[in-house]
PDB file of C-alpha atoms in Angstrom:
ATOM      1  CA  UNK A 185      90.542 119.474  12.919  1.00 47.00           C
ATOM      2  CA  UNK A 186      90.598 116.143  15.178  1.00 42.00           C
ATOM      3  CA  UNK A 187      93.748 116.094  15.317  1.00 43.00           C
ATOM      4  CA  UNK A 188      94.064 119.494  16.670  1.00 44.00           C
ATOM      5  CA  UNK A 189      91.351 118.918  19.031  1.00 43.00           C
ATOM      6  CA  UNK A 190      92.535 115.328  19.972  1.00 43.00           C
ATOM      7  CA  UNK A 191      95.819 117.297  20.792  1.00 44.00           C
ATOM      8  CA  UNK A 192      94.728 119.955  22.865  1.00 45.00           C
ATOM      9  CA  UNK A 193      92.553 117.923  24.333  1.00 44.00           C
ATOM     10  CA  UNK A 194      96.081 115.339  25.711  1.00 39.00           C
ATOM     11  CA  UNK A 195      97.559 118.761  26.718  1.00 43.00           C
ATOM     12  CA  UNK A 196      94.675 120.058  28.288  1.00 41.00           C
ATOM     13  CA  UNK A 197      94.258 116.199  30.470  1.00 38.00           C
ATOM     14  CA  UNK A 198      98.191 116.594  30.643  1.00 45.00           C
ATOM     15  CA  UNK A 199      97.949 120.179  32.814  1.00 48.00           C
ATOM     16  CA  UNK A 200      95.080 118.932  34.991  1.00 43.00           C
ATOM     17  CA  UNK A 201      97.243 115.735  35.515  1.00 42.00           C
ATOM     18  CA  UNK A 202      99.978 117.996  36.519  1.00 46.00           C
ATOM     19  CA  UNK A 203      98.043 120.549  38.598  1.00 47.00           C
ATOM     20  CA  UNK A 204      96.331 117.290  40.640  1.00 41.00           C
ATOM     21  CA  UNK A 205      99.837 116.021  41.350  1.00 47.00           C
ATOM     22  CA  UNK A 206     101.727 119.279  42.577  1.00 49.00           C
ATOM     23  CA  UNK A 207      97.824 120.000  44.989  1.00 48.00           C
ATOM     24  CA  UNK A 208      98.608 115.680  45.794  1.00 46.00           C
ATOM     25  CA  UNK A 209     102.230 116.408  46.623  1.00 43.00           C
ATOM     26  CA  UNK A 210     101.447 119.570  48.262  1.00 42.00           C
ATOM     27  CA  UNK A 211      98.667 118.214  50.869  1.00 42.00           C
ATOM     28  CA  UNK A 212     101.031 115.032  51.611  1.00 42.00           C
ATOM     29  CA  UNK A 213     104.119 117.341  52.761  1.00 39.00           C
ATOM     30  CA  UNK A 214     101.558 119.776  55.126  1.00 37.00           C
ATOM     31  CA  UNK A 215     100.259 116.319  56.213  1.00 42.00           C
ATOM     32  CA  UNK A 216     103.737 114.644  56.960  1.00 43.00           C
ATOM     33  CA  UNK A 217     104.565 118.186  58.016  1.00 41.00           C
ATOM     34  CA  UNK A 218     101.861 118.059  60.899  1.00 43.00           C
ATOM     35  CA  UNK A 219     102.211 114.749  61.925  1.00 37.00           C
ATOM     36  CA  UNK A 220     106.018 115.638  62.796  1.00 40.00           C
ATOM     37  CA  UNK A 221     105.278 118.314  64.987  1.00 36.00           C
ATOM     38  CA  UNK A 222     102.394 116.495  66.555  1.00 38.00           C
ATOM     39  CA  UNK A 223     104.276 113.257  67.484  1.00 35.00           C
ATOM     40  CA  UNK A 224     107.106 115.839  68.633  1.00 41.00           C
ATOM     41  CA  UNK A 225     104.965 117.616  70.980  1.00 42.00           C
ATOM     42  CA  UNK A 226     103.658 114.601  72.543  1.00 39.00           C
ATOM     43  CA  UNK A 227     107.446 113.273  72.981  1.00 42.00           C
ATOM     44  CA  UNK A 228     107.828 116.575  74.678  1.00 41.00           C
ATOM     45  CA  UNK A 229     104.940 116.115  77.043  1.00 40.00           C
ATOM     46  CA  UNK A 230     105.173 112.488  77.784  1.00 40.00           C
ATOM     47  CA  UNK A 231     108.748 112.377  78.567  1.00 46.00           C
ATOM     48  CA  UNK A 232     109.248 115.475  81.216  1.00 58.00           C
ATOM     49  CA  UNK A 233     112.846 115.736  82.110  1.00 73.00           C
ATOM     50  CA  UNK A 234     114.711 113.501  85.065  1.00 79.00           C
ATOM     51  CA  UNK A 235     116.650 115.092  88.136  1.00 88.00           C
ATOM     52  CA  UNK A 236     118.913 113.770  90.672  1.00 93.00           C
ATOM     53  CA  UNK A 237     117.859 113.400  94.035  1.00 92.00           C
ATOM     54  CA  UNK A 238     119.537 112.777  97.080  1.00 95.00           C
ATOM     55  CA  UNK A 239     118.324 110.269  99.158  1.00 95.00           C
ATOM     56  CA  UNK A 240     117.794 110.059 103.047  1.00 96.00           C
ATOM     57  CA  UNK A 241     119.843 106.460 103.182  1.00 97.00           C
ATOM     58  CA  UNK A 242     123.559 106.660 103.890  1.00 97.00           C
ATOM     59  CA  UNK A 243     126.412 104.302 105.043  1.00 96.00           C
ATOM     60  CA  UNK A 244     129.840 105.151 106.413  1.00 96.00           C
ATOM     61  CA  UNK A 245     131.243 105.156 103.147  1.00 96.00           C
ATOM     62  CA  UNK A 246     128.648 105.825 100.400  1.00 98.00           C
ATOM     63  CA  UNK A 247     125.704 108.044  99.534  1.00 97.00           C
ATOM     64  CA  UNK A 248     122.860 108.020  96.997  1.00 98.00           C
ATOM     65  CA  UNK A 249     121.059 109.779  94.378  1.00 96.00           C
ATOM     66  CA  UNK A 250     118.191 108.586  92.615  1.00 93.00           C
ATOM     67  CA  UNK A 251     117.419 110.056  88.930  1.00 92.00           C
ATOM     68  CA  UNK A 252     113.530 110.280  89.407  1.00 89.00           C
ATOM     69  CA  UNK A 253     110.982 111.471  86.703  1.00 84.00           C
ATOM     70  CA  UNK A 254     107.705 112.822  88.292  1.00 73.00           C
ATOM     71  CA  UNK A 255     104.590 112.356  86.013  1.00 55.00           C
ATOM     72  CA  UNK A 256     101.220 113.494  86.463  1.00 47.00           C
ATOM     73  CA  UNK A 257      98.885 112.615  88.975  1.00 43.00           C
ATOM     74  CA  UNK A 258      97.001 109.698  88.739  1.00 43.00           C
ATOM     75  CA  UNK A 259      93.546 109.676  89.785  1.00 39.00           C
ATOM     76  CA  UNK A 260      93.025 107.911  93.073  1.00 37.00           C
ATOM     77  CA  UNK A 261      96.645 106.975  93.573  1.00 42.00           C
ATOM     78  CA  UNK A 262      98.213 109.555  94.223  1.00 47.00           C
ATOM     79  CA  UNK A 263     101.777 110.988  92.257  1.00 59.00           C
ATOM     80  CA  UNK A 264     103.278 108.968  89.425  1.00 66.00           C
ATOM     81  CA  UNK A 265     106.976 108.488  89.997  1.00 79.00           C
ATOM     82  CA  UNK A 266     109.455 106.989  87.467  1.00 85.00           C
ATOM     83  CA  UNK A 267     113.032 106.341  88.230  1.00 89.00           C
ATOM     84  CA  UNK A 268     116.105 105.696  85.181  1.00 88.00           C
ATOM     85  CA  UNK A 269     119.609 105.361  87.325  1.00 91.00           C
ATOM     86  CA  UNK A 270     121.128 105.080  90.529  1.00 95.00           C
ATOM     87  CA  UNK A 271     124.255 107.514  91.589  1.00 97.00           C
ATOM     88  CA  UNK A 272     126.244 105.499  94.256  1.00 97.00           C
ATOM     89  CA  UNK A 273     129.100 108.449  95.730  1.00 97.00           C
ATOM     90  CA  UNK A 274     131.780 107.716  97.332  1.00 97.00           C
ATOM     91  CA  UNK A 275     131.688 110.123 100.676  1.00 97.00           C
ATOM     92  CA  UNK A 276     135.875 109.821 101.223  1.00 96.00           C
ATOM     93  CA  UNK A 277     136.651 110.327  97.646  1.00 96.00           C
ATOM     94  CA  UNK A 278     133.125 112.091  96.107  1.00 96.00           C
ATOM     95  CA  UNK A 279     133.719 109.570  93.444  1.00 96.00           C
ATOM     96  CA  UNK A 280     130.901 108.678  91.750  1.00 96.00           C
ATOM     97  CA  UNK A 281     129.361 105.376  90.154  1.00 95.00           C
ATOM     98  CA  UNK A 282     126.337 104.899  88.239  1.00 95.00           C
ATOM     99  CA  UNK A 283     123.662 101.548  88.192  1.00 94.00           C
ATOM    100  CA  UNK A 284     121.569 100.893  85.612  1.00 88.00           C
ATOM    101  CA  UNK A 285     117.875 100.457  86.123  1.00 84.00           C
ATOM    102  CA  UNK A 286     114.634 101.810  85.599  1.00 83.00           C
ATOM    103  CA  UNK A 287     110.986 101.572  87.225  1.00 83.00           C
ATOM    104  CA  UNK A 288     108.098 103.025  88.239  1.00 75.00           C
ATOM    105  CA  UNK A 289     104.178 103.755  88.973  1.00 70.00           C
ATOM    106  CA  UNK A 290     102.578 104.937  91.989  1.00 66.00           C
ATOM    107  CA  UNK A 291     105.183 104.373  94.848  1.00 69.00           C
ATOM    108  CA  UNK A 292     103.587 105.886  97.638  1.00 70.00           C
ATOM    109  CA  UNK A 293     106.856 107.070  98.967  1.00 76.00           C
ATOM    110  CA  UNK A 294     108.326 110.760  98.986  1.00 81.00           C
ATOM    111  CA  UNK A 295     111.143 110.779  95.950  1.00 85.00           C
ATOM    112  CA  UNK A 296     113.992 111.176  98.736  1.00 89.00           C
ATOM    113  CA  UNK A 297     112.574 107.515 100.426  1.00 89.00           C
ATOM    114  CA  UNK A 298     112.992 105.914  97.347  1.00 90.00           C
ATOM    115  CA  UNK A 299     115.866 103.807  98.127  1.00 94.00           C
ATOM    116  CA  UNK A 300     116.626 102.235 101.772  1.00 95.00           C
ATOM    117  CA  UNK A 301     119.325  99.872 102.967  1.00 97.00           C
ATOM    118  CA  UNK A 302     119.113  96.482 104.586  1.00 97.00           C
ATOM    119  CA  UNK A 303     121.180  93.023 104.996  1.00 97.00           C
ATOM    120  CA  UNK A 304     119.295  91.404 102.280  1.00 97.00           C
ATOM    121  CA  UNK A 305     121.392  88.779 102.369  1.00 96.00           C
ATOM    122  CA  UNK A 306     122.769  88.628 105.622  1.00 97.00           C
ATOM    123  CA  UNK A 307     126.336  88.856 104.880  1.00 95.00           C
ATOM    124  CA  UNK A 308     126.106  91.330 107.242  1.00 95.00           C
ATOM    125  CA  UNK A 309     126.896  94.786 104.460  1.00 96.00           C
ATOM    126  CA  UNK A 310     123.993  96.682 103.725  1.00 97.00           C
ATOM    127  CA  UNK A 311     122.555  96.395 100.385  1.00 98.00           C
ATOM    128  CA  UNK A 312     120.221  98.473  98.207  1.00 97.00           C
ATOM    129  CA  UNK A 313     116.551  98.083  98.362  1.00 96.00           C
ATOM    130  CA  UNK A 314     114.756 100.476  96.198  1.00 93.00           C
ATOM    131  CA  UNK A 315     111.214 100.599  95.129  1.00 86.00           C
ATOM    132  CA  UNK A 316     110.163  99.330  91.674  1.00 87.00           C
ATOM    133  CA  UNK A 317     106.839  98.668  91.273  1.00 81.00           C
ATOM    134  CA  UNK A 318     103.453  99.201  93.074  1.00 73.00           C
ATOM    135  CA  UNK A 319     101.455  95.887  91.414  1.00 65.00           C
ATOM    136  CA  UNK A 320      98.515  97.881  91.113  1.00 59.00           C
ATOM    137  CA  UNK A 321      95.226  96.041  92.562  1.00 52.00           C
ATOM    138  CA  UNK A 322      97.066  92.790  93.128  1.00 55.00           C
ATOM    139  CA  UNK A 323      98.509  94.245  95.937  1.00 66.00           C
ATOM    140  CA  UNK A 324     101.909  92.764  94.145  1.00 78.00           C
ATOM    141  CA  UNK A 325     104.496  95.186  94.942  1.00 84.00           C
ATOM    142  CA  UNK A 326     108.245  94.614  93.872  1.00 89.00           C
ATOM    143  CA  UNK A 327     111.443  95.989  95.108  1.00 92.00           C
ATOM    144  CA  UNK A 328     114.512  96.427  93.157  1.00 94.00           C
ATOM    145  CA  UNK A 329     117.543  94.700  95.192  1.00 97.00           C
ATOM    146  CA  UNK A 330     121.197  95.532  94.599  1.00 97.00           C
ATOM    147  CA  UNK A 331     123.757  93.709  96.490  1.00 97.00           C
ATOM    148  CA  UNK A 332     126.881  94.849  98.343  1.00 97.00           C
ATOM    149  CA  UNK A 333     129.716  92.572  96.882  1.00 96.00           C
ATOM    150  CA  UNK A 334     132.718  93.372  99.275  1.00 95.00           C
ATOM    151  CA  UNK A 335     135.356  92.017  96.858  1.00 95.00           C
ATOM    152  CA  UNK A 336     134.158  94.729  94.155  1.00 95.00           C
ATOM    153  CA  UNK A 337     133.154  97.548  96.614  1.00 94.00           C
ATOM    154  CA  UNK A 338     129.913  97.726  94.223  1.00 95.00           C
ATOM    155  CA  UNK A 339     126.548  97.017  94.096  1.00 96.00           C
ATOM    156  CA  UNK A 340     125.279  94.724  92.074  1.00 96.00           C
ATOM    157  CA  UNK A 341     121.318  94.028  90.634  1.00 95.00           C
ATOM    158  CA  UNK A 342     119.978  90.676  91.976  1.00 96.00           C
ATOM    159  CA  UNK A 343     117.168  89.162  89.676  1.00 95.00           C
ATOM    160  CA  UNK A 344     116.073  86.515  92.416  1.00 95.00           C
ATOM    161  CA  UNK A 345     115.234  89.061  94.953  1.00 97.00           C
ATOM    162  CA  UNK A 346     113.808  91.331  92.547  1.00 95.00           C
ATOM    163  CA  UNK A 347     111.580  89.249  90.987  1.00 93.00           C
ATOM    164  CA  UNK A 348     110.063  88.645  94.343  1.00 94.00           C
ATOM    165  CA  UNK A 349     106.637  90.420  95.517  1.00 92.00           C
ATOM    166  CA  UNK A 350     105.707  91.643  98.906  1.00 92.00           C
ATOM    167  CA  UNK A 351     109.186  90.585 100.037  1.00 95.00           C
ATOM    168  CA  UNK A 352     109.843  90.561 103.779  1.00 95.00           C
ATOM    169  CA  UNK A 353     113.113  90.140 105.158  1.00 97.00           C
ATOM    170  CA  UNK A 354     113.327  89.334 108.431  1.00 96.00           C
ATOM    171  CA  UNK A 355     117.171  89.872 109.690  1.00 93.00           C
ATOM    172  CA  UNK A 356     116.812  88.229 113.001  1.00 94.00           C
ATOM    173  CA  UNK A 357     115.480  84.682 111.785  1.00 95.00           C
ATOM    174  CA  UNK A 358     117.663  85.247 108.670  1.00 96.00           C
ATOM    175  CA  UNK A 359     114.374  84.314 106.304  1.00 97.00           C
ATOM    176  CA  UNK A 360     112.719  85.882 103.606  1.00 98.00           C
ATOM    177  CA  UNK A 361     108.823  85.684 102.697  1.00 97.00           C
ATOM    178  CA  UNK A 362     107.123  86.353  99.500  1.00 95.00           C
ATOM    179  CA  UNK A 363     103.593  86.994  98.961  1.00 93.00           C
ATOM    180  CA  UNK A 364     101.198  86.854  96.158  1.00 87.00           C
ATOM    181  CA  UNK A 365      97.216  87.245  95.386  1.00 84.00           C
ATOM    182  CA  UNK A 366      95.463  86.000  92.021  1.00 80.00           C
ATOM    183  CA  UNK A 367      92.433  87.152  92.081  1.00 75.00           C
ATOM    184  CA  UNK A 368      90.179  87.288  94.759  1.00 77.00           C
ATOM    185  CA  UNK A 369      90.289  83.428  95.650  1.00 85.00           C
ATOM    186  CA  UNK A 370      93.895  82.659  95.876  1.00 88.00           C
ATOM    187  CA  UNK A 371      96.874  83.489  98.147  1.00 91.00           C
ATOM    188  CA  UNK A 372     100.038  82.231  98.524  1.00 93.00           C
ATOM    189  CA  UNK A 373     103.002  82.839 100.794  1.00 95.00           C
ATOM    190  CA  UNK A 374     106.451  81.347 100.309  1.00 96.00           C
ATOM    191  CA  UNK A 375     109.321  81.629 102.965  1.00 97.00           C
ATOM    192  CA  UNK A 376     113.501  81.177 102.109  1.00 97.00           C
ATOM    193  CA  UNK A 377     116.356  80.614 103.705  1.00 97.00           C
ATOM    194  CA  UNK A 378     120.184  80.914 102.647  1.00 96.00           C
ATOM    195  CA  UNK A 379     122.122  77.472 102.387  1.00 94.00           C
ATOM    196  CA  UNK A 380     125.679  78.399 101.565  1.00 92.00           C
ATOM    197  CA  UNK A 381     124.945  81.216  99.723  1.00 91.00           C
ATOM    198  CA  UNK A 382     122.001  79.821  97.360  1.00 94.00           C
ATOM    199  CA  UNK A 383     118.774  81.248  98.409  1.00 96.00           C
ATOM    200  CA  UNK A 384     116.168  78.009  98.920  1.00 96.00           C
ATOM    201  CA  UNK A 385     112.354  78.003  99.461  1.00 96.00           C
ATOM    202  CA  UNK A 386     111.851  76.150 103.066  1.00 97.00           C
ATOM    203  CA  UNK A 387     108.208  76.903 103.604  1.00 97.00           C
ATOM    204  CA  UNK A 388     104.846  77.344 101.146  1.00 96.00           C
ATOM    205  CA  UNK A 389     101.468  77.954 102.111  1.00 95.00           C
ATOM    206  CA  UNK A 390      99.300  77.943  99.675  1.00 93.00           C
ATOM    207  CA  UNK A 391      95.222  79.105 100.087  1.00 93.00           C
ATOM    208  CA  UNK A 392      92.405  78.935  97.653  1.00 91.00           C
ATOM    209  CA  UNK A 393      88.554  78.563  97.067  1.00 89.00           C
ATOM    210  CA  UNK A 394      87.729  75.730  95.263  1.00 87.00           C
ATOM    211  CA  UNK A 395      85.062  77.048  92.261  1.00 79.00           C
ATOM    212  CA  UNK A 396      81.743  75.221  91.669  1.00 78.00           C
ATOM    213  CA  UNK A 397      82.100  74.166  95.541  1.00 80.00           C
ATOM    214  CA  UNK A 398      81.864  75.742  98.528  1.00 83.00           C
ATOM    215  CA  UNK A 399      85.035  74.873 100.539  1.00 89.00           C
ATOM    216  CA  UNK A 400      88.577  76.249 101.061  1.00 92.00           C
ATOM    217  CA  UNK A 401      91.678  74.369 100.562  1.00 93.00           C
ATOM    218  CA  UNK A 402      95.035  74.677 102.509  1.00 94.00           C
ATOM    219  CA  UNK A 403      98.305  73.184 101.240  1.00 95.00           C
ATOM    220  CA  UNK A 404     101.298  73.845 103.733  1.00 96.00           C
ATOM    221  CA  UNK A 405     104.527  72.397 102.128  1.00 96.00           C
ATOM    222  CA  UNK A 406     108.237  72.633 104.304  1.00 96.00           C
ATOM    223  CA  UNK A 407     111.344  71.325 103.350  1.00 96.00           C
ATOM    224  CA  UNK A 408     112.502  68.434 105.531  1.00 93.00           C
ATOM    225  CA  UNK A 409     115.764  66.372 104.360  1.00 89.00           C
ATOM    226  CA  UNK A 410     116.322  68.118 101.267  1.00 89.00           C
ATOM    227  CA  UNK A 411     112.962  67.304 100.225  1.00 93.00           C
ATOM    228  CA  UNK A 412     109.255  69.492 100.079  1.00 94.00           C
ATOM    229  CA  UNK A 413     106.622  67.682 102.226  1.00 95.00           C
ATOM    230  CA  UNK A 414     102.951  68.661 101.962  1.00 95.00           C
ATOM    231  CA  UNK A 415      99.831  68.602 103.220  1.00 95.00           C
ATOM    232  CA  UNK A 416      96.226  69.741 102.512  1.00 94.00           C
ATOM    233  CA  UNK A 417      93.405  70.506 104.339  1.00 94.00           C
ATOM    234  CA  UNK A 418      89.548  71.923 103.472  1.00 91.00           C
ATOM    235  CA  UNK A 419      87.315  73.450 105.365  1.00 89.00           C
ATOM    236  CA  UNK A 420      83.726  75.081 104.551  1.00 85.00           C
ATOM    237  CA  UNK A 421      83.495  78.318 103.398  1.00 78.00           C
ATOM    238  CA  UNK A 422      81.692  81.127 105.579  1.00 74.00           C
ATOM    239  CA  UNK A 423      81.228  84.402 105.211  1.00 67.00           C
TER     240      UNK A 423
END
């Protein structure tokens, strides 16, 4: 008689082992199940289809489309734009070429603005000049910069440019200034020049408040004989 209950007692234990791991296997495939279609649906909603839109800027010989991604709008900033490609076409031939390259945020610009020409480099071809990113609060904005290289006939991406923020380019004096803030208490301006092709930081001016004090200090540096000269200057603060 133990025996026989000692049995059906294994297969009874044996059945409710089985029974808890089909209800196991059965709750992880509806879970698995669900968290496919939920990271699906927010792929779907967080990655809204591109388009191609022409833009305003032309030259003789090309014109441009932009592949631009609008998002949604973000509070206080206005519309979220996103851009993945640009479509350089030829205008004699309708031949078309495509640049890598992708940015975005709150632009302030309509999506047919995106992209503008100017001499970047004064070589005197217009190059690309298309906007990347906003910076935010900083106020560091960045522009993408693709250069015309006449040899090629294309455009190609220029990382110095790029990298800069709040570039102005100034085609009469042939200089280019770059601006930065960090933080509240510190601002700096930098201004270049071309020497034989190499771009080369002539001027810096360089601002901040000194903490645990109550002055300002100025640093001007320019390059004179190959060489940065500088000098500083405080003054009090007041408001």
């Amino acid at each position: 008689m133990k025996k026989a209950k000692a049995k059906g007692s294994l297969a009874f234990l044996g059945n409710k082992m089985k029974s808890i791991s089909r209800n196991a296997l059965f709750f992880a495939i509806v879970l698995l199940f669900g968290v496919t279609l939920s990271a699906q649906d927010e792929d779907n909603q967080s990655t809204p289809a591109s388009h191609w839109v022409k833009q305003q800027a032309m030259t003789p010989d090309y014109r441009f489309e932009i592949a631009v991604t609008n998002g949604n709008e973000s509070e206080g900033y206005g519309s979220l734009t996103e851009w993945d490609g640009i479509k350089v076409i030829n205008r004699h031939t309708d031949k078309a070429t495509f640049i890598a390259g992708k940015a975005g945020g709150n632009l302030y610009v309509a999506n047919d603005a995106l992209l503008s020409l100017i001499d970047a480099n004064f070589d005197g071809f217009p190059d690309l000049q298309i906007r990347a990113f906003d910076g935010g609060a900083g106020p560091n904005s960045v522009d993408y910069f693709y250069l015309y290289d006449p040899k090629t006939k294309t455009f190609k991406f220029d990382e110095q440019l790029s990298n800069f923020s709040q570039i102005g380019i100034n085609v009469r004096t042939k200089s280019i200034t770059s601006a930065y803030r960090d933080g509240c208490c510190h601002h700096v301006e930098e201004t270049y020049r071309y020497f034989s092709g190499v771009l080369t930081l002539v001027e810096n001016w360089d601002e901040r408040l000194v903490f645990d004090s109550n002055m300002i200090e100025t640093t001007v540096c320019k390059l004179k004989k190959r060489k940065m000269r500088c000098k500083t200057k405080t003054r009090e603060y007041s408001e």
